[in-house]
JSON list of C-alpha atoms in Angstrom, two decimals:
[
{"chain": "A", "resi": 256, "resn": "UNK", "atom": "CA", "xyz": [8.27, 20.01, 15.74]},
{"chain": "A", "resi": 257, "resn": "UNK", "atom": "CA", "xyz": [9.25, 18.35, 12.41]},
{"chain": "A", "resi": 258, "resn": "UNK", "atom": "CA", "xyz": [5.70, 16.48, 10.65]},
{"chain": "A", "resi": 259, "resn": "UNK", "atom": "CA", "xyz": [7.96, 13.53, 10.05]},
{"chain": "A", "resi": 260, "resn": "UNK", "atom": "CA", "xyz": [9.85, 11.01, 12.50]},
{"chain": "A", "resi": 261, "resn": "UNK", "atom": "CA", "xyz": [13.51, 11.42, 12.31]},
{"chain": "A", "resi": 262, "resn": "UNK", "atom": "CA", "xyz": [16.37, 8.66, 11.33]},
{"chain": "A", "resi": 263, "resn": "UNK", "atom": "CA", "xyz": [17.16, 8.23, 15.47]},
{"chain": "A", "resi": 264, "resn": "UNK", "atom": "CA", "xyz": [12.93, 8.01, 16.38]},
{"chain": "A", "resi": 265, "resn": "UNK", "atom": "CA", "xyz": [12.73, 5.74, 13.16]},
{"chain": "A", "resi": 266, "resn": "UNK", "atom": "CA", "xyz": [15.10, 3.04, 15.02]},
{"chain": "A", "resi": 267, "resn": "UNK", "atom": "CA", "xyz": [13.11, 3.13, 17.76]},
{"chain": "A", "resi": 268, "resn": "UNK", "atom": "CA", "xyz": [9.98, 2.26, 16.18]},
{"chain": "A", "resi": 269, "resn": "UNK", "atom": "CA", "xyz": [10.86, -1.64, 15.77]},
{"chain": "A", "resi": 270, "resn": "UNK", "atom": "CA", "xyz": [10.39, -1.80, 12.30]},
{"chain": "A", "resi": 271, "resn": "UNK", "atom": "CA", "xyz": [10.87, -4.84, 10.43]},
{"chain": "A", "resi": 272, "resn": "UNK", "atom": "CA", "xyz": [13.52, -3.32, 8.17]},
{"chain": "A", "resi": 273, "resn": "UNK", "atom": "CA", "xyz": [13.42, 0.27, 6.53]},
{"chain": "A", "resi": 274, "resn": "UNK", "atom": "CA", "xyz": [15.68, 1.76, 3.56]},
{"chain": "A", "resi": 275, "resn": "UNK", "atom": "CA", "xyz": [16.96, 4.95, 2.83]},
{"chain": "A", "resi": 276, "resn": "UNK", "atom": "CA", "xyz": [15.07, 8.43, 2.60]},
{"chain": "A", "resi": 277, "resn": "UNK", "atom": "CA", "xyz": [11.82, 6.85, 4.72]},
{"chain": "A", "resi": 278, "resn": "UNK", "atom": "CA", "xyz": [9.57, 9.70, 5.93]},
{"chain": "A", "resi": 279, "resn": "UNK", "atom": "CA", "xyz": [6.42, 8.66, 8.11]},
{"chain": "A", "resi": 280, "resn": "UNK", "atom": "CA", "xyz": [4.43, 11.23, 9.66]},
{"chain": "A", "resi": 281, "resn": "UNK", "atom": "CA", "xyz": [4.26, 11.45, 13.37]},
{"chain": "A", "resi": 282, "resn": "UNK", "atom": "CA", "xyz": [0.39, 11.56, 13.27]},
{"chain": "A", "resi": 283, "resn": "UNK", "atom": "CA", "xyz": [0.34, 7.72, 11.47]},
{"chain": "A", "resi": 284, "resn": "UNK", "atom": "CA", "xyz": [-0.87, 4.69, 13.62]},
{"chain": "A", "resi": 285, "resn": "UNK", "atom": "CA", "xyz": [1.17, 1.50, 13.32]},
{"chain": "A", "resi": 286, "resn": "UNK", "atom": "CA", "xyz": [0.04, -1.30, 14.69]},
{"chain": "A", "resi": 287, "resn": "UNK", "atom": "CA", "xyz": [2.38, -4.38, 14.85]},
{"chain": "A", "resi": 288, "resn": "UNK", "atom": "CA", "xyz": [5.72, -2.47, 13.76]},
{"chain": "A", "resi": 289, "resn": "UNK", "atom": "CA", "xyz": [7.76, -5.82, 13.77]},
{"chain": "A", "resi": 290, "resn": "UNK", "atom": "CA", "xyz": [6.00, -6.63, 10.53]},
{"chain": "A", "resi": 291, "resn": "UNK", "atom": "CA", "xyz": [6.17, -3.78, 8.54]},
{"chain": "A", "resi": 292, "resn": "UNK", "atom": "CA", "xyz": [9.16, -3.69, 5.85]},
{"chain": "A", "resi": 293, "resn": "UNK", "atom": "CA", "xyz": [9.82, -0.52, 4.07]},
{"chain": "A", "resi": 294, "resn": "UNK", "atom": "CA", "xyz": [12.33, 0.20, 1.12]},
{"chain": "A", "resi": 295, "resn": "UNK", "atom": "CA", "xyz": [13.77, 3.49, 0.48]},
{"chain": "A", "resi": 296, "resn": "UNK", "atom": "CA", "xyz": [12.00, 6.83, -0.83]},
{"chain": "A", "resi": 297, "resn": "UNK", "atom": "CA", "xyz": [8.75, 5.87, 0.55]},
{"chain": "A", "resi": 298, "resn": "UNK", "atom": "CA", "xyz": [6.69, 8.61, 2.35]},
{"chain": "A", "resi": 299, "resn": "UNK", "atom": "CA", "xyz": [3.95, 7.74, 4.80]},
{"chain": "A", "resi": 300, "resn": "UNK", "atom": "CA", "xyz": [1.28, 10.64, 5.62]},
{"chain": "A", "resi": 301, "resn": "UNK", "atom": "CA", "xyz": [-0.69, 11.84, 8.24]},
{"chain": "A", "resi": 302, "resn": "UNK", "atom": "CA", "xyz": [-3.20, 9.70, 9.93]},
{"chain": "A", "resi": 303, "resn": "UNK", "atom": "CA", "xyz": [-2.58, 6.19, 8.01]},
{"chain": "A", "resi": 304, "resn": "UNK", "atom": "CA", "xyz": [-3.12, 3.45, 9.46]},
{"chain": "A", "resi": 305, "resn": "UNK", "atom": "CA", "xyz": [-0.53, 0.59, 9.11]},
{"chain": "A", "resi": 306, "resn": "UNK", "atom": "CA", "xyz": [-1.49, -2.82, 10.72]},
{"chain": "A", "resi": 307, "resn": "UNK", "atom": "CA", "xyz": [-0.45, -6.39, 10.02]},
{"chain": "A", "resi": 308, "resn": "UNK", "atom": "CA", "xyz": [2.06, -7.57, 7.52]},
{"chain": "A", "resi": 309, "resn": "UNK", "atom": "CA", "xyz": [2.71, -5.23, 5.38]},
{"chain": "A", "resi": 310, "resn": "UNK", "atom": "CA", "xyz": [5.89, -4.89, 2.59]},
{"chain": "A", "resi": 311, "resn": "UNK", "atom": "CA", "xyz": [6.48, -1.35, 1.05]},
{"chain": "A", "resi": 312, "resn": "UNK", "atom": "CA", "xyz": [8.65, -1.30, -1.85]},
{"chain": "A", "resi": 313, "resn": "UNK", "atom": "CA", "xyz": [10.96, 1.69, -3.16]},
{"chain": "A", "resi": 314, "resn": "UNK", "atom": "CA", "xyz": [9.45, 5.21, -4.22]},
{"chain": "A", "resi": 315, "resn": "UNK", "atom": "CA", "xyz": [6.16, 4.93, -2.71]},
{"chain": "A", "resi": 316, "resn": "UNK", "atom": "CA", "xyz": [3.63, 7.30, -1.29]},
{"chain": "A", "resi": 317, "resn": "UNK", "atom": "CA", "xyz": [0.73, 6.56, 0.72]},
{"chain": "A", "resi": 318, "resn": "UNK", "atom": "CA", "xyz": [-1.53, 9.91, 1.00]},
{"chain": "A", "resi": 319, "resn": "UNK", "atom": "CA", "xyz": [-3.41, 11.27, 4.27]},
{"chain": "A", "resi": 320, "resn": "UNK", "atom": "CA", "xyz": [-6.10, 8.96, 5.80]},
{"chain": "A", "resi": 321, "resn": "UNK", "atom": "CA", "xyz": [-5.36, 5.67, 3.94]},
{"chain": "A", "resi": 322, "resn": "UNK", "atom": "CA", "xyz": [-5.50, 2.23, 5.87]},
{"chain": "A", "resi": 323, "resn": "UNK", "atom": "CA", "xyz": [-3.16, -0.73, 5.19]},
{"chain": "A", "resi": 324, "resn": "UNK", "atom": "CA", "xyz": [-4.48, -3.84, 7.20]},
{"chain": "A", "resi": 325, "resn": "UNK", "atom": "CA", "xyz": [-2.43, -6.75, 6.57]},
{"chain": "A", "resi": 326, "resn": "UNK", "atom": "CA", "xyz": [-3.27, -8.90, 8.81]},
{"chain": "A", "resi": 327, "resn": "UNK", "atom": "CA", "xyz": [-1.04, -12.26, 8.76]},
{"chain": "A", "resi": 328, "resn": "UNK", "atom": "CA", "xyz": [-1.97, -12.64, 4.60]},
{"chain": "A", "resi": 329, "resn": "UNK", "atom": "CA", "xyz": [0.02, -9.51, 4.10]},
{"chain": "A", "resi": 330, "resn": "UNK", "atom": "CA", "xyz": [-0.07, -6.44, 1.70]},
{"chain": "A", "resi": 331, "resn": "UNK", "atom": "CA", "xyz": [2.19, -5.75, -0.51]},
{"chain": "A", "resi": 332, "resn": "UNK", "atom": "CA", "xyz": [3.32, -2.41, -2.48]},
{"chain": "A", "resi": 333, "resn": "UNK", "atom": "CA", "xyz": [5.53, -3.06, -5.20]},
{"chain": "A", "resi": 334, "resn": "UNK", "atom": "CA", "xyz": [7.82, -0.05, -6.35]},
{"chain": "A", "resi": 335, "resn": "UNK", "atom": "CA", "xyz": [6.89, 3.23, -8.04]},
{"chain": "A", "resi": 336, "resn": "UNK", "atom": "CA", "xyz": [2.69, 2.97, -6.14]},
{"chain": "A", "resi": 337, "resn": "UNK", "atom": "CA", "xyz": [0.88, 5.13, -5.23]},
{"chain": "A", "resi": 338, "resn": "UNK", "atom": "CA", "xyz": [-1.86, 5.10, -2.29]},
{"chain": "A", "resi": 339, "resn": "UNK", "atom": "CA", "xyz": [-4.04, 8.19, -2.53]},
{"chain": "A", "resi": 340, "resn": "UNK", "atom": "CA", "xyz": [-5.98, 9.83, 0.60]},
{"chain": "A", "resi": 341, "resn": "UNK", "atom": "CA", "xyz": [-8.67, 8.12, 2.08]},
{"chain": "A", "resi": 342, "resn": "UNK", "atom": "CA", "xyz": [-8.18, 4.52, 0.35]},
{"chain": "A", "resi": 343, "resn": "UNK", "atom": "CA", "xyz": [-8.58, 1.17, 1.95]},
{"chain": "A", "resi": 344, "resn": "UNK", "atom": "CA", "xyz": [-6.46, -2.17, 1.72]},
{"chain": "A", "resi": 345, "resn": "UNK", "atom": "CA", "xyz": [-7.79, -5.01, 3.31]},
{"chain": "A", "resi": 346, "resn": "UNK", "atom": "CA", "xyz": [-6.16, -8.37, 3.37]},
{"chain": "A", "resi": 347, "resn": "UNK", "atom": "CA", "xyz": [-8.34, -9.45, 6.38]},
{"chain": "A", "resi": 348, "resn": "UNK", "atom": "CA", "xyz": [-12.21, -8.87, 6.50]},
{"chain": "A", "resi": 349, "resn": "UNK", "atom": "CA", "xyz": [-15.09, -10.32, 8.38]},
{"chain": "A", "resi": 350, "resn": "UNK", "atom": "CA", "xyz": [-17.77, -12.88, 6.75]},
{"chain": "A", "resi": 351, "resn": "UNK", "atom": "CA", "xyz": [-20.76, -10.32, 6.11]},
{"chain": "A", "resi": 352, "resn": "UNK", "atom": "CA", "xyz": [-23.19, -13.69, 5.46]},
{"chain": "A", "resi": 353, "resn": "UNK", "atom": "CA", "xyz": [-23.92, -14.72, 8.75]},
{"chain": "A", "resi": 354, "resn": "UNK", "atom": "CA", "xyz": [-21.65, -18.06, 8.84]},
{"chain": "A", "resi": 355, "resn": "UNK", "atom": "CA", "xyz": [-19.66, -15.99, 11.19]},
{"chain": "A", "resi": 356, "resn": "UNK", "atom": "CA", "xyz": [-19.79, -13.40, 14.13]},
{"chain": "A", "resi": 357, "resn": "UNK", "atom": "CA", "xyz": [-18.30, -10.02, 13.34]},
{"chain": "A", "resi": 358, "resn": "UNK", "atom": "CA", "xyz": [-16.31, -8.36, 15.98]},
{"chain": "A", "resi": 359, "resn": "UNK", "atom": "CA", "xyz": [-12.34, -8.96, 16.87]},
{"chain": "A", "resi": 360, "resn": "UNK", "atom": "CA", "xyz": [-13.06, -8.67, 20.52]},
{"chain": "A", "resi": 361, "resn": "UNK", "atom": "CA", "xyz": [-14.72, -12.28, 19.78]},
{"chain": "A", "resi": 362, "resn": "UNK", "atom": "CA", "xyz": [-12.62, -15.39, 20.08]},
{"chain": "A", "resi": 363, "resn": "UNK", "atom": "CA", "xyz": [-11.61, -16.72, 15.96]},
{"chain": "A", "resi": 364, "resn": "UNK", "atom": "CA", "xyz": [-14.02, -20.00, 16.99]},
{"chain": "A", "resi": 365, "resn": "UNK", "atom": "CA", "xyz": [-16.60, -17.65, 16.51]},
{"chain": "A", "resi": 366, "resn": "UNK", "atom": "CA", "xyz": [-15.54, -16.25, 13.37]},
{"chain": "A", "resi": 367, "resn": "UNK", "atom": "CA", "xyz": [-14.83, -19.32, 11.24]},
{"chain": "A", "resi": 368, "resn": "UNK", "atom": "CA", "xyz": [-15.86, -17.41, 8.17]},
{"chain": "A", "resi": 369, "resn": "UNK", "atom": "CA", "xyz": [-13.05, -14.82, 8.35]},
{"chain": "A", "resi": 370, "resn": "UNK", "atom": "CA", "xyz": [-11.37, -13.95, 5.30]},
{"chain": "A", "resi": 371, "resn": "UNK", "atom": "CA", "xyz": [-7.70, -13.63, 4.92]},
{"chain": "A", "resi": 372, "resn": "UNK", "atom": "CA", "xyz": [-6.10, -13.12, 1.13]},
{"chain": "A", "resi": 373, "resn": "UNK", "atom": "CA", "xyz": [-2.74, -11.29, 0.71]},
{"chain": "A", "resi": 374, "resn": "UNK", "atom": "CA", "xyz": [-3.15, -8.05, -1.81]},
{"chain": "A", "resi": 375, "resn": "UNK", "atom": "CA", "xyz": [-0.27, -6.93, -4.11]},
{"chain": "A", "resi": 376, "resn": "UNK", "atom": "CA", "xyz": [-0.18, -3.54, -5.62]},
{"chain": "A", "resi": 377, "resn": "UNK", "atom": "CA", "xyz": [2.45, -4.14, -8.74]},
{"chain": "A", "resi": 378, "resn": "UNK", "atom": "CA", "xyz": [4.85, -1.85, -9.83]},
{"chain": "A", "resi": 379, "resn": "UNK", "atom": "CA", "xyz": [3.42, 1.79, -11.44]},
{"chain": "A", "resi": 380, "resn": "UNK", "atom": "CA", "xyz": [0.22, 0.93, -10.38]},
{"chain": "A", "resi": 381, "resn": "UNK", "atom": "CA", "xyz": [-1.69, 3.77, -8.22]},
{"chain": "A", "resi": 382, "resn": "UNK", "atom": "CA", "xyz": [-5.13, 3.71, -6.40]},
{"chain": "A", "resi": 383, "resn": "UNK", "atom": "CA", "xyz": [-7.17, 6.86, -6.21]},
{"chain": "A", "resi": 384, "resn": "UNK", "atom": "CA", "xyz": [-8.64, 8.38, -3.59]},
{"chain": "A", "resi": 385, "resn": "UNK", "atom": "CA", "xyz": [-11.43, 7.13, -1.30]},
{"chain": "A", "resi": 386, "resn": "UNK", "atom": "CA", "xyz": [-10.92, 3.34, -3.27]},
{"chain": "A", "resi": 387, "resn": "UNK", "atom": "CA", "xyz": [-10.99, 0.01, -1.54]},
{"chain": "A", "resi": 388, "resn": "UNK", "atom": "CA", "xyz": [-8.98, -2.68, -2.12]},
{"chain": "A", "resi": 389, "resn": "UNK", "atom": "CA", "xyz": [-10.31, -6.44, -0.74]},
{"chain": "A", "resi": 390, "resn": "UNK", "atom": "CA", "xyz": [-8.64, -9.37, 0.31]},
{"chain": "A", "resi": 391, "resn": "UNK", "atom": "CA", "xyz": [-7.44, -11.39, -2.60]},
{"chain": "A", "resi": 392, "resn": "UNK", "atom": "CA", "xyz": [-6.86, -8.60, -5.04]},
{"chain": "A", "resi": 393, "resn": "UNK", "atom": "CA", "xyz": [-3.84, -8.06, -7.29]},
{"chain": "A", "resi": 394, "resn": "UNK", "atom": "CA", "xyz": [-3.71, -4.68, -9.19]},
{"chain": "A", "resi": 395, "resn": "UNK", "atom": "CA", "xyz": [-1.81, -5.72, -12.36]},
{"chain": "A", "resi": 396, "resn": "UNK", "atom": "CA", "xyz": [1.57, -3.53, -13.01]},
{"chain": "A", "resi": 397, "resn": "UNK", "atom": "CA", "xyz": [0.92, -0.40, -14.65]},
{"chain": "A", "resi": 398, "resn": "UNK", "atom": "CA", "xyz": [-2.86, 0.29, -13.56]},
{"chain": "A", "resi": 399, "resn": "UNK", "atom": "CA", "xyz": [-4.10, 3.36, -12.67]},
{"chain": "A", "resi": 400, "resn": "UNK", "atom": "CA", "xyz": [-7.56, 2.89, -10.35]},
{"chain": "A", "resi": 401, "resn": "UNK", "atom": "CA", "xyz": [-10.14, 6.27, -10.28]},
{"chain": "A", "resi": 402, "resn": "UNK", "atom": "CA", "xyz": [-11.41, 7.85, -7.54]},
{"chain": "A", "resi": 403, "resn": "UNK", "atom": "CA", "xyz": [-14.29, 5.97, -5.32]},
{"chain": "A", "resi": 404, "resn": "UNK", "atom": "CA", "xyz": [-13.40, 2.45, -7.07]},
{"chain": "A", "resi": 405, "resn": "UNK", "atom": "CA", "xyz": [-13.81, -0.87, -5.62]},
{"chain": "A", "resi": 406, "resn": "UNK", "atom": "CA", "xyz": [-11.63, -3.62, -6.36]},
{"chain": "A", "resi": 407, "resn": "UNK", "atom": "CA", "xyz": [-12.89, -6.87, -5.91]},
{"chain": "A", "resi": 408, "resn": "UNK", "atom": "CA", "xyz": [-11.03, -9.01, -8.23]},
{"chain": "A", "resi": 409, "resn": "UNK", "atom": "CA", "xyz": [-7.74, -9.20, -10.00]},
{"chain": "A", "resi": 410, "resn": "UNK", "atom": "CA", "xyz": [-6.73, -6.06, -12.46]},
{"chain": "A", "resi": 411, "resn": "UNK", "atom": "CA", "xyz": [-5.04, -6.90, -15.52]},
{"chain": "A", "resi": 412, "resn": "UNK", "atom": "CA", "xyz": [-1.96, -5.00, -16.30]},
{"chain": "A", "resi": 413, "resn": "UNK", "atom": "CA", "xyz": [-1.89, -1.38, -17.92]},
{"chain": "A", "resi": 414, "resn": "UNK", "atom": "CA", "xyz": [-5.35, -0.73, -17.54]},
{"chain": "A", "resi": 415, "resn": "UNK", "atom": "CA", "xyz": [-7.54, 2.05, -16.75]},
{"chain": "A", "resi": 416, "resn": "UNK", "atom": "CA", "xyz": [-10.29, 1.29, -13.89]},
{"chain": "A", "resi": 417, "resn": "UNK", "atom": "CA", "xyz": [-13.23, 2.85, -12.48]},
{"chain": "A", "resi": 418, "resn": "UNK", "atom": "CA", "xyz": [-16.52, 2.31, -10.81]},
{"chain": "A", "resi": 419, "resn": "UNK", "atom": "CA", "xyz": [-18.32, 0.01, -8.19]},
{"chain": "A", "resi": 420, "resn": "UNK", "atom": "CA", "xyz": [-17.22, -2.66, -8.79]},
{"chain": "A", "resi": 421, "resn": "UNK", "atom": "CA", "xyz": [-14.23, -1.66, -11.10]},
{"chain": "A", "resi": 422, "resn": "UNK", "atom": "CA", "xyz": [-14.43, -2.12, -14.61]},
{"chain": "A", "resi": 423, "resn": "UNK", "atom": "CA", "xyz": [-11.49, -1.57, -17.38]},
{"chain": "A", "resi": 424, "resn": "UNK", "atom": "CA", "xyz": [-12.48, 1.45, -19.50]},
{"chain": "A", "resi": 425, "resn": "UNK", "atom": "CA", "xyz": [-9.50, 1.91, -21.49]},
{"chain": "A", "resi": 426, "resn": "UNK", "atom": "CA", "xyz": [-5.29, 0.95, -21.92]},
{"chain": "A", "resi": 427, "resn": "UNK", "atom": "CA", "xyz": [-2.99, 3.19, -20.00]},
{"chain": "A", "resi": 428, "resn": "UNK", "atom": "CA", "xyz": [-0.06, 4.60, -21.43]},
{"chain": "A", "resi": 429, "resn": "UNK", "atom": "CA", "xyz": [3.18, 2.67, -21.37]},
{"chain": "A", "resi": 430, "resn": "UNK", "atom": "CA", "xyz": [5.38, 5.82, -21.32]},
{"chain": "A", "resi": 431, "resn": "UNK", "atom": "CA", "xyz": [6.24, 5.67, -17.80]},
{"chain": "A", "resi": 432, "resn": "UNK", "atom": "CA", "xyz": [8.54, 3.03, -18.26]},
{"chain": "A", "resi": 433, "resn": "UNK", "atom": "CA", "xyz": [10.77, 4.84, -20.31]},
{"chain": "A", "resi": 434, "resn": "UNK", "atom": "CA", "xyz": [10.67, 7.76, -17.60]},
{"chain": "A", "resi": 435, "resn": "UNK", "atom": "CA", "xyz": [11.07, 5.07, -14.74]},
{"chain": "A", "resi": 436, "resn": "UNK", "atom": "CA", "xyz": [14.43, 3.89, -16.58]},
{"chain": "A", "resi": 437, "resn": "UNK", "atom": "CA", "xyz": [15.38, 7.30, -17.34]},
{"chain": "A", "resi": 438, "resn": "UNK", "atom": "CA", "xyz": [14.52, 8.35, -13.47]},
{"chain": "A", "resi": 439, "resn": "UNK", "atom": "CA", "xyz": [16.52, 5.03, -12.12]},
{"chain": "A", "resi": 440, "resn": "UNK", "atom": "CA", "xyz": [19.82, 5.73, -14.51]},
{"chain": "A", "resi": 441, "resn": "UNK", "atom": "CA", "xyz": [20.06, 9.39, -13.19]},
{"chain": "A", "resi": 442, "resn": "UNK", "atom": "CA", "xyz": [20.11, 8.02, -9.59]},
{"chain": "A", "resi": 443, "resn": "UNK", "atom": "CA", "xyz": [21.98, 5.30, -10.04]},
{"chain": "A", "resi": 444, "resn": "UNK", "atom": "CA", "xyz": [24.94, 5.42, -7.41]},
{"chain": "A", "resi": 445, "resn": "UNK", "atom": "CA", "xyz": [23.73, 8.49, -5.54]},
{"chain": "A", "resi": 446, "resn": "UNK", "atom": "CA", "xyz": [22.64, 8.03, -2.01]},
{"chain": "A", "resi": 447, "resn": "UNK", "atom": "CA", "xyz": [19.50, 6.99, -0.82]},
{"chain": "A", "resi": 448, "resn": "UNK", "atom": "CA", "xyz": [18.65, 5.37, -3.94]},
{"chain": "A", "resi": 449, "resn": "UNK", "atom": "CA", "xyz": [18.24, 1.66, -3.59]},
{"chain": "A", "resi": 450, "resn": "UNK", "atom": "CA", "xyz": [17.72, -1.11, -6.62]}
]
């Protein structure tokens, strides 16, 4: 048996939309597939969970055992972004202060302080393994987030961030812009290229 769903099987998942060359592991879990939009050249690996409103651009890799919890606010990963294994992105969260009950089995009226805010990974950003991105955070263009980091506030573009909470330690090289341009020129006109 193939590791990834076939084209025919992808059609049957009920996704909102998807492009060309999409590889979704048969072991991934997708809740509310009608809210999942996927561009082209995207790979989602084993044991990843995707729930709620999630939008994935082009040329994206989501490694094993990740979680993207979009809720109604949504998670967006722009083109050329990567999420390393065991990383989690939350656009929704319970309140931990004691002003709300914290359980999805309790009606919303008893959870008045629940948090819901969109999350975005801008182009060329990548998140290292076992990192967590909290509701309302934008990871700026070209950022890299080191392993086991906590992103609880916006990250400014083209920085390298590490730690809990994540802090900027230096600038990230922009050579990838030239590589991406060269790659896109090489791909123009080829099947599976979506830009």
